[in-house]
Amino acid sequence: QTYSNNVLEFLNIEVELVGELPDRDKILYAINHRSLLDILVMENIFSQKNKNGTWIAKQDLFDAVYGKFFKYSGCISVDLKSGKGLLKFFKDIKKTLSKVDDFNIYIFPEGERHKGDGLQEFQNGASKIAKANKLDVVPVFINDRLEDIFKHAPYKETKIVQVHIGDIIETNNLENEYISFMNETKGKN
């Protein structure tokens, strides 16, 4: 989190929170994904609220050139191509949540970064994780195209990025409520 805060400070990007993070933990944060800066922006928010957690990342990212970054930063990998990999993934999450009380899960339920308008297909992994571990789910909308912002950084004047935190949503209707929150929030900006 310190690294994220330092990078944002260097780039002169400030994060404005719209809404409130829940005080309690054991929450799955379902976040839209537009940029490499998304994680830095969210870690900035989580550090201010003393939130601990882990990011879910597909195994392909761990196998890439920058894979050690994901490994050493505490991300949990999911091998979408292997049944054994999925089983290990769910066991790892359950084990971690059983050992650490003040812990959260962070996921991009649309999967990969999306540079276009609208939403990508919602992947069912977020629902499965939340249901299997009895986690509440909070949708998060990052309001800006951070790739464009990153291209023009660092800024002389502070650039503000808004992040909207939704209310807790029900896991039995997660996809519809996530999409509804994203569309409503995007429509307000």
mmCIF file with all atom_site columns, C-alpha atoms in Angstrom, residues 17-158:
data_model
loop_
_atom_site.group_PDB
_atom_site.id
_atom_site.type_symbol
_atom_site.label_atom_id
_atom_site.label_alt_id
_atom_site.label_comp_id
_atom_site.label_asym_id
_atom_site.label_entity_id
_atom_site.label_seq_id
_atom_site.pdbx_PDB_ins_code
_atom_site.Cartn_x
_atom_site.Cartn_y
_atom_site.Cartn_z
_atom_site.occupancy
_atom_site.B_iso_or_equiv
_atom_site.pdbx_formal_charge
_atom_site.auth_seq_id
_atom_site.auth_comp_id
_atom_site.auth_asym_id
_atom_site.auth_atom_id
_atom_site.pdbx_PDB_model_num
ATOM 1   C CA . LEU A 1 17  ? -13.982 8.577   -2.367  1.00 0.00 ? 17  LEU A CA 1
ATOM 2   C CA . VAL A 1 18  ? -17.716 8.798   -3.061  1.00 0.00 ? 18  VAL A CA 1
ATOM 3   C CA . GLY A 1 19  ? -19.541 6.639   -0.536  1.00 0.00 ? 19  GLY A CA 1
ATOM 4   C CA . GLU A 1 20  ? -18.096 4.705   2.380   1.00 0.00 ? 20  GLU A CA 1
ATOM 5   C CA . LEU A 1 21  ? -16.253 1.444   2.791   1.00 0.00 ? 21  LEU A CA 1
ATOM 6   C CA . PRO A 1 22  ? -17.946 -0.801  5.341   1.00 0.00 ? 22  PRO A CA 1
ATOM 7   C CA . ASP A 1 23  ? -16.235 -0.795  8.735   1.00 0.00 ? 23  ASP A CA 1
ATOM 8   C CA . ARG A 1 24  ? -16.269 -4.575  8.973   1.00 0.00 ? 24  ARG A CA 1
ATOM 9   C CA . ASP A 1 25  ? -14.080 -6.946  6.994   1.00 0.00 ? 25  ASP A CA 1
ATOM 10  C CA . LYS A 1 26  ? -14.550 -10.271 5.213   1.00 0.00 ? 26  LYS A CA 1
ATOM 11  C CA . ILE A 1 27  ? -15.939 -8.418  2.200   1.00 0.00 ? 27  ILE A CA 1
ATOM 12  C CA . LEU A 1 28  ? -15.490 -9.158  -1.471  1.00 0.00 ? 28  LEU A CA 1
ATOM 13  C CA . TYR A 1 29  ? -14.908 -5.887  -3.340  1.00 0.00 ? 29  TYR A CA 1
ATOM 14  C CA . ALA A 1 30  ? -16.092 -6.212  -6.969  1.00 0.00 ? 30  ALA A CA 1
ATOM 15  C CA . ILE A 1 31  ? -14.291 -3.484  -8.942  1.00 0.00 ? 31  ILE A CA 1
ATOM 16  C CA . ASN A 1 32  ? -14.500 -2.378  -12.571 1.00 0.00 ? 32  ASN A CA 1
ATOM 17  C CA . HIS A 1 33  ? -11.156 -2.690  -14.354 1.00 0.00 ? 33  HIS A CA 1
ATOM 18  C CA . ARG A 1 34  ? -9.939  -0.111  -16.872 1.00 0.00 ? 34  ARG A CA 1
ATOM 19  C CA . SER A 1 35  ? -6.264  0.433   -16.169 1.00 0.00 ? 35  SER A CA 1
ATOM 20  C CA . LEU A 1 36  ? -3.036  -0.755  -14.637 1.00 0.00 ? 36  LEU A CA 1
ATOM 21  C CA . LEU A 1 37  ? -3.526  2.069   -12.121 1.00 0.00 ? 37  LEU A CA 1
ATOM 22  C CA . ASP A 1 38  ? -6.761  0.556   -10.765 1.00 0.00 ? 38  ASP A CA 1
ATOM 23  C CA . ILE A 1 39  ? -4.941  -1.508  -8.165  1.00 0.00 ? 39  ILE A CA 1
ATOM 24  C CA . LEU A 1 40  ? -2.852  1.490   -7.046  1.00 0.00 ? 40  LEU A CA 1
ATOM 25  C CA . VAL A 1 41  ? -5.977  3.626   -6.684  1.00 0.00 ? 41  VAL A CA 1
ATOM 26  C CA . MET A 1 42  ? -7.782  0.956   -4.672  1.00 0.00 ? 42  MET A CA 1
ATOM 27  C CA . GLU A 1 43  ? -4.771  0.220   -2.463  1.00 0.00 ? 43  GLU A CA 1
ATOM 28  C CA . ASN A 1 44  ? -4.639  3.950   -1.707  1.00 0.00 ? 44  ASN A CA 1
ATOM 29  C CA . ILE A 1 45  ? -8.227  3.814   -0.454  1.00 0.00 ? 45  ILE A CA 1
ATOM 30  C CA . PHE A 1 46  ? -7.714  0.577   1.460   1.00 0.00 ? 46  PHE A CA 1
ATOM 31  C CA . SER A 1 47  ? -4.618  1.998   3.191   1.00 0.00 ? 47  SER A CA 1
ATOM 32  C CA . GLN A 1 48  ? -6.568  5.033   4.421   1.00 0.00 ? 48  GLN A CA 1
ATOM 33  C CA . LYS A 1 49  ? -9.244  2.758   5.883   1.00 0.00 ? 49  LYS A CA 1
ATOM 34  C CA . ASN A 1 50  ? -6.783  0.179   7.298   1.00 0.00 ? 50  ASN A CA 1
ATOM 35  C CA . LYS A 1 51  ? -8.173  -2.582  5.097   1.00 0.00 ? 51  LYS A CA 1
ATOM 36  C CA . ASN A 1 52  ? -6.158  -5.733  4.513   1.00 0.00 ? 52  ASN A CA 1
ATOM 37  C CA . GLY A 1 53  ? -6.823  -8.184  1.749   1.00 0.00 ? 53  GLY A CA 1
ATOM 38  C CA . THR A 1 54  ? -5.653  -9.987  -1.328  1.00 0.00 ? 54  THR A CA 1
ATOM 39  C CA . TRP A 1 55  ? -6.178  -9.524  -5.029  1.00 0.00 ? 55  TRP A CA 1
ATOM 40  C CA . ILE A 1 56  ? -7.400  -12.377 -7.180  1.00 0.00 ? 56  ILE A CA 1
ATOM 41  C CA . ALA A 1 57  ? -5.393  -12.730 -10.388 1.00 0.00 ? 57  ALA A CA 1
ATOM 42  C CA . LYS A 1 58  ? -5.466  -15.302 -13.144 1.00 0.00 ? 58  LYS A CA 1
ATOM 43  C CA . GLN A 1 59  ? -2.529  -17.701 -13.327 1.00 0.00 ? 59  GLN A CA 1
ATOM 44  C CA . ASP A 1 60  ? -1.417  -16.271 -16.688 1.00 0.00 ? 60  ASP A CA 1
ATOM 45  C CA . LEU A 1 61  ? -0.319  -13.079 -14.884 1.00 0.00 ? 61  LEU A CA 1
ATOM 46  C CA . PHE A 1 62  ? 1.862   -15.100 -12.513 1.00 0.00 ? 62  PHE A CA 1
ATOM 47  C CA . ASP A 1 63  ? 3.485   -16.838 -15.493 1.00 0.00 ? 63  ASP A CA 1
ATOM 48  C CA . ALA A 1 64  ? 4.311   -13.559 -17.285 1.00 0.00 ? 64  ALA A CA 1
ATOM 49  C CA . VAL A 1 65  ? 7.534   -11.531 -17.036 1.00 0.00 ? 65  VAL A CA 1
ATOM 50  C CA . TYR A 1 66  ? 6.126   -9.518  -14.101 1.00 0.00 ? 66  TYR A CA 1
ATOM 51  C CA . GLY A 1 67  ? 4.731   -12.623 -12.386 1.00 0.00 ? 67  GLY A CA 1
ATOM 52  C CA . LYS A 1 68  ? 6.971   -12.325 -9.345  1.00 0.00 ? 68  LYS A CA 1
ATOM 53  C CA . PHE A 1 69  ? 5.318   -8.986  -8.562  1.00 0.00 ? 69  PHE A CA 1
ATOM 54  C CA . PHE A 1 70  ? 1.958   -10.757 -8.235  1.00 0.00 ? 70  PHE A CA 1
ATOM 55  C CA . LYS A 1 71  ? 3.463   -13.616 -6.246  1.00 0.00 ? 71  LYS A CA 1
ATOM 56  C CA . TYR A 1 72  ? 5.315   -11.450 -3.739  1.00 0.00 ? 72  TYR A CA 1
ATOM 57  C CA . SER A 1 73  ? 2.517   -8.928  -3.346  1.00 0.00 ? 73  SER A CA 1
ATOM 58  C CA . GLY A 1 74  ? 0.291   -11.619 -1.864  1.00 0.00 ? 74  GLY A CA 1
ATOM 59  C CA . CYS A 1 75  ? -2.106  -12.128 -4.760  1.00 0.00 ? 75  CYS A CA 1
ATOM 60  C CA . ILE A 1 76  ? -3.899  -15.445 -4.961  1.00 0.00 ? 76  ILE A CA 1
ATOM 61  C CA . SER A 1 77  ? -3.739  -17.038 -8.391  1.00 0.00 ? 77  SER A CA 1
ATOM 62  C CA . VAL A 1 78  ? -6.558  -18.872 -10.091 1.00 0.00 ? 78  VAL A CA 1
ATOM 63  C CA . ASP A 1 79  ? -5.817  -21.313 -12.879 1.00 0.00 ? 79  ASP A CA 1
ATOM 64  C CA . LEU A 1 80  ? -8.943  -21.078 -14.995 1.00 0.00 ? 80  LEU A CA 1
ATOM 65  C CA . LYS A 1 81  ? -7.757  -23.866 -17.299 1.00 0.00 ? 81  LYS A CA 1
ATOM 66  C CA . SER A 1 82  ? -7.406  -26.552 -14.647 1.00 0.00 ? 82  SER A CA 1
ATOM 67  C CA . GLY A 1 83  ? -10.017 -28.166 -12.441 1.00 0.00 ? 83  GLY A CA 1
ATOM 68  C CA . LYS A 1 84  ? -7.305  -28.918 -9.880  1.00 0.00 ? 84  LYS A CA 1
ATOM 69  C CA . GLY A 1 85  ? -6.196  -25.299 -10.077 1.00 0.00 ? 85  GLY A CA 1
ATOM 70  C CA . LEU A 1 86  ? -9.700  -24.078 -9.282  1.00 0.00 ? 86  LEU A CA 1
ATOM 71  C CA . LEU A 1 87  ? -9.986  -26.471 -6.355  1.00 0.00 ? 87  LEU A CA 1
ATOM 72  C CA . LYS A 1 88  ? -6.634  -25.277 -4.965  1.00 0.00 ? 88  LYS A CA 1
ATOM 73  C CA . PHE A 1 89  ? -7.750  -21.677 -5.436  1.00 0.00 ? 89  PHE A CA 1
ATOM 74  C CA . PHE A 1 90  ? -10.943 -22.122 -3.408  1.00 0.00 ? 90  PHE A CA 1
ATOM 75  C CA . LYS A 1 91  ? -9.063  -24.017 -0.687  1.00 0.00 ? 91  LYS A CA 1
ATOM 76  C CA . ASP A 1 92  ? -6.446  -21.230 -0.482  1.00 0.00 ? 92  ASP A CA 1
ATOM 77  C CA . ILE A 1 93  ? -9.117  -18.558 -0.060  1.00 0.00 ? 93  ILE A CA 1
ATOM 78  C CA . LYS A 1 94  ? -11.059 -20.514 2.555   1.00 0.00 ? 94  LYS A CA 1
ATOM 79  C CA . LYS A 1 95  ? -7.834  -21.249 4.492   1.00 0.00 ? 95  LYS A CA 1
ATOM 80  C CA . THR A 1 96  ? -6.743  -17.604 4.414   1.00 0.00 ? 96  THR A CA 1
ATOM 81  C CA . LEU A 1 97  ? -10.138 -16.276 5.495   1.00 0.00 ? 97  LEU A CA 1
ATOM 82  C CA . SER A 1 98  ? -10.304 -18.784 8.356   1.00 0.00 ? 98  SER A CA 1
ATOM 83  C CA . LYS A 1 99  ? -6.938  -17.634 9.725   1.00 0.00 ? 99  LYS A CA 1
ATOM 84  C CA . VAL A 1 100 ? -7.217  -13.860 9.328   1.00 0.00 ? 100 VAL A CA 1
ATOM 85  C CA . ASP A 1 101 ? -10.173 -11.918 10.743  1.00 0.00 ? 101 ASP A CA 1
ATOM 86  C CA . ASP A 1 102 ? -9.515  -8.507  9.201   1.00 0.00 ? 102 ASP A CA 1
ATOM 87  C CA . PHE A 1 103 ? -9.204  -9.721  5.633   1.00 0.00 ? 103 PHE A CA 1
ATOM 88  C CA . ASN A 1 104 ? -10.961 -8.910  2.345   1.00 0.00 ? 104 ASN A CA 1
ATOM 89  C CA . ILE A 1 105 ? -10.953 -10.177 -1.217  1.00 0.00 ? 105 ILE A CA 1
ATOM 90  C CA . TYR A 1 106 ? -10.464 -7.812  -4.173  1.00 0.00 ? 106 TYR A CA 1
ATOM 91  C CA . ILE A 1 107 ? -11.543 -8.899  -7.637  1.00 0.00 ? 107 ILE A CA 1
ATOM 92  C CA . PHE A 1 108 ? -12.269 -7.527  -11.092 1.00 0.00 ? 108 PHE A CA 1
ATOM 93  C CA . PRO A 1 109 ? -15.411 -9.557  -11.931 1.00 0.00 ? 109 PRO A CA 1
ATOM 94  C CA . GLU A 1 110 ? -15.323 -8.536  -15.585 1.00 0.00 ? 110 GLU A CA 1
ATOM 95  C CA . GLY A 1 111 ? -11.954 -10.239 -15.921 1.00 0.00 ? 111 GLY A CA 1
ATOM 96  C CA . GLU A 1 112 ? -9.410  -8.395  -18.021 1.00 0.00 ? 112 GLU A CA 1
ATOM 97  C CA . ARG A 1 113 ? -9.000  -4.655  -18.398 1.00 0.00 ? 113 ARG A CA 1
ATOM 98  C CA . HIS A 1 114 ? -11.679 -3.119  -20.592 1.00 0.00 ? 114 HIS A CA 1
ATOM 99  C CA . LYS A 1 115 ? -10.765 -0.019  -22.550 1.00 0.00 ? 115 LYS A CA 1
ATOM 100 C CA . GLY A 1 116 ? -14.128 0.477   -24.250 1.00 0.00 ? 116 GLY A CA 1
ATOM 101 C CA . ASP A 1 117 ? -17.427 1.849   -23.032 1.00 0.00 ? 117 ASP A CA 1
ATOM 102 C CA . GLY A 1 118 ? -19.915 -0.209  -21.096 1.00 0.00 ? 118 GLY A CA 1
ATOM 103 C CA . LEU A 1 119 ? -19.180 -3.403  -19.220 1.00 0.00 ? 119 LEU A CA 1
ATOM 104 C CA . GLN A 1 120 ? -17.610 -6.664  -20.247 1.00 0.00 ? 120 GLN A CA 1
ATOM 105 C CA . GLU A 1 121 ? -19.240 -9.994  -19.511 1.00 0.00 ? 121 GLU A CA 1
ATOM 106 C CA . PHE A 1 122 ? -19.458 -10.623 -15.783 1.00 0.00 ? 122 PHE A CA 1
ATOM 107 C CA . GLN A 1 123 ? -17.393 -13.673 -14.813 1.00 0.00 ? 123 GLN A CA 1
ATOM 108 C CA . ASN A 1 124 ? -19.104 -15.973 -12.308 1.00 0.00 ? 124 ASN A CA 1
ATOM 109 C CA . GLY A 1 125 ? -16.007 -16.390 -10.117 1.00 0.00 ? 125 GLY A CA 1
ATOM 110 C CA . ALA A 1 126 ? -16.939 -13.452 -7.867  1.00 0.00 ? 126 ALA A CA 1
ATOM 111 C CA . SER A 1 127 ? -20.306 -15.020 -7.066  1.00 0.00 ? 127 SER A CA 1
ATOM 112 C CA . LYS A 1 128 ? -18.756 -18.404 -6.364  1.00 0.00 ? 128 LYS A CA 1
ATOM 113 C CA . ILE A 1 129 ? -16.105 -16.923 -4.056  1.00 0.00 ? 129 ILE A CA 1
ATOM 114 C CA . ALA A 1 130 ? -18.664 -14.841 -2.149  1.00 0.00 ? 130 ALA A CA 1
ATOM 115 C CA . LYS A 1 131 ? -21.134 -17.709 -1.730  1.00 0.00 ? 131 LYS A CA 1
ATOM 116 C CA . ALA A 1 132 ? -18.529 -20.328 -0.805  1.00 0.00 ? 132 ALA A CA 1
ATOM 117 C CA . ASN A 1 133 ? -17.069 -18.077 1.894   1.00 0.00 ? 133 ASN A CA 1
ATOM 118 C CA . LYS A 1 134 ? -20.250 -16.295 3.021   1.00 0.00 ? 134 LYS A CA 1
ATOM 119 C CA . LEU A 1 135 ? -18.796 -12.899 2.087   1.00 0.00 ? 135 LEU A CA 1
ATOM 120 C CA . ASP A 1 136 ? -20.752 -9.711  1.642   1.00 0.00 ? 136 ASP A CA 1
ATOM 121 C CA . VAL A 1 137 ? -20.079 -7.995  -1.690  1.00 0.00 ? 137 VAL A CA 1
ATOM 122 C CA . VAL A 1 138 ? -19.451 -4.292  -2.253  1.00 0.00 ? 138 VAL A CA 1
ATOM 123 C CA . PRO A 1 139 ? -19.378 -2.957  -5.833  1.00 0.00 ? 139 PRO A CA 1
ATOM 124 C CA . VAL A 1 140 ? -16.778 -0.311  -6.671  1.00 0.00 ? 140 VAL A CA 1
ATOM 125 C CA . PHE A 1 141 ? -16.753 1.963   -9.728  1.00 0.00 ? 141 PHE A CA 1
ATOM 126 C CA . ILE A 1 142 ? -13.524 3.759   -10.650 1.00 0.00 ? 142 ILE A CA 1
ATOM 127 C CA . ASN A 1 143 ? -14.634 6.826   -12.570 1.00 0.00 ? 143 ASN A CA 1
ATOM 128 C CA . ASP A 1 144 ? -12.028 7.644   -15.139 1.00 0.00 ? 144 ASP A CA 1
ATOM 129 C CA . ARG A 1 145 ? -9.969  6.176   -17.865 1.00 0.00 ? 145 ARG A CA 1
ATOM 130 C CA . LEU A 1 146 ? -6.833  5.766   -15.859 1.00 0.00 ? 146 LEU A CA 1
ATOM 131 C CA . GLU A 1 147 ? -4.792  4.609   -18.869 1.00 0.00 ? 147 GLU A CA 1
ATOM 132 C CA . ASP A 1 148 ? -5.329  8.072   -20.415 1.00 0.00 ? 148 ASP A CA 1
ATOM 133 C CA . ILE A 1 149 ? -4.567  9.737   -17.089 1.00 0.00 ? 149 ILE A CA 1
ATOM 134 C CA . PHE A 1 150 ? -1.381  7.688   -16.706 1.00 0.00 ? 150 PHE A CA 1
ATOM 135 C CA . LYS A 1 151 ? -0.172  8.690   -20.202 1.00 0.00 ? 151 LYS A CA 1
ATOM 136 C CA . HIS A 1 152 ? -0.246  12.368  -19.219 1.00 0.00 ? 152 HIS A CA 1
ATOM 137 C CA . ALA A 1 153 ? 1.234   11.998  -15.734 1.00 0.00 ? 153 ALA A CA 1
ATOM 138 C CA . PRO A 1 154 ? 2.890   13.357  -13.727 1.00 0.00 ? 154 PRO A CA 1
ATOM 139 C CA . TYR A 1 155 ? 0.603   16.380  -13.444 1.00 0.00 ? 155 TYR A CA 1
ATOM 140 C CA . LYS A 1 156 ? 1.549   19.910  -12.481 1.00 0.00 ? 156 LYS A CA 1
ATOM 141 C CA . GLU A 1 157 ? -1.888  20.399  -10.946 1.00 0.00 ? 157 GLU A CA 1
ATOM 142 C CA . THR A 1 158 ? -3.455  17.607  -8.944  1.00 0.00 ? 158 THR A CA 1
#
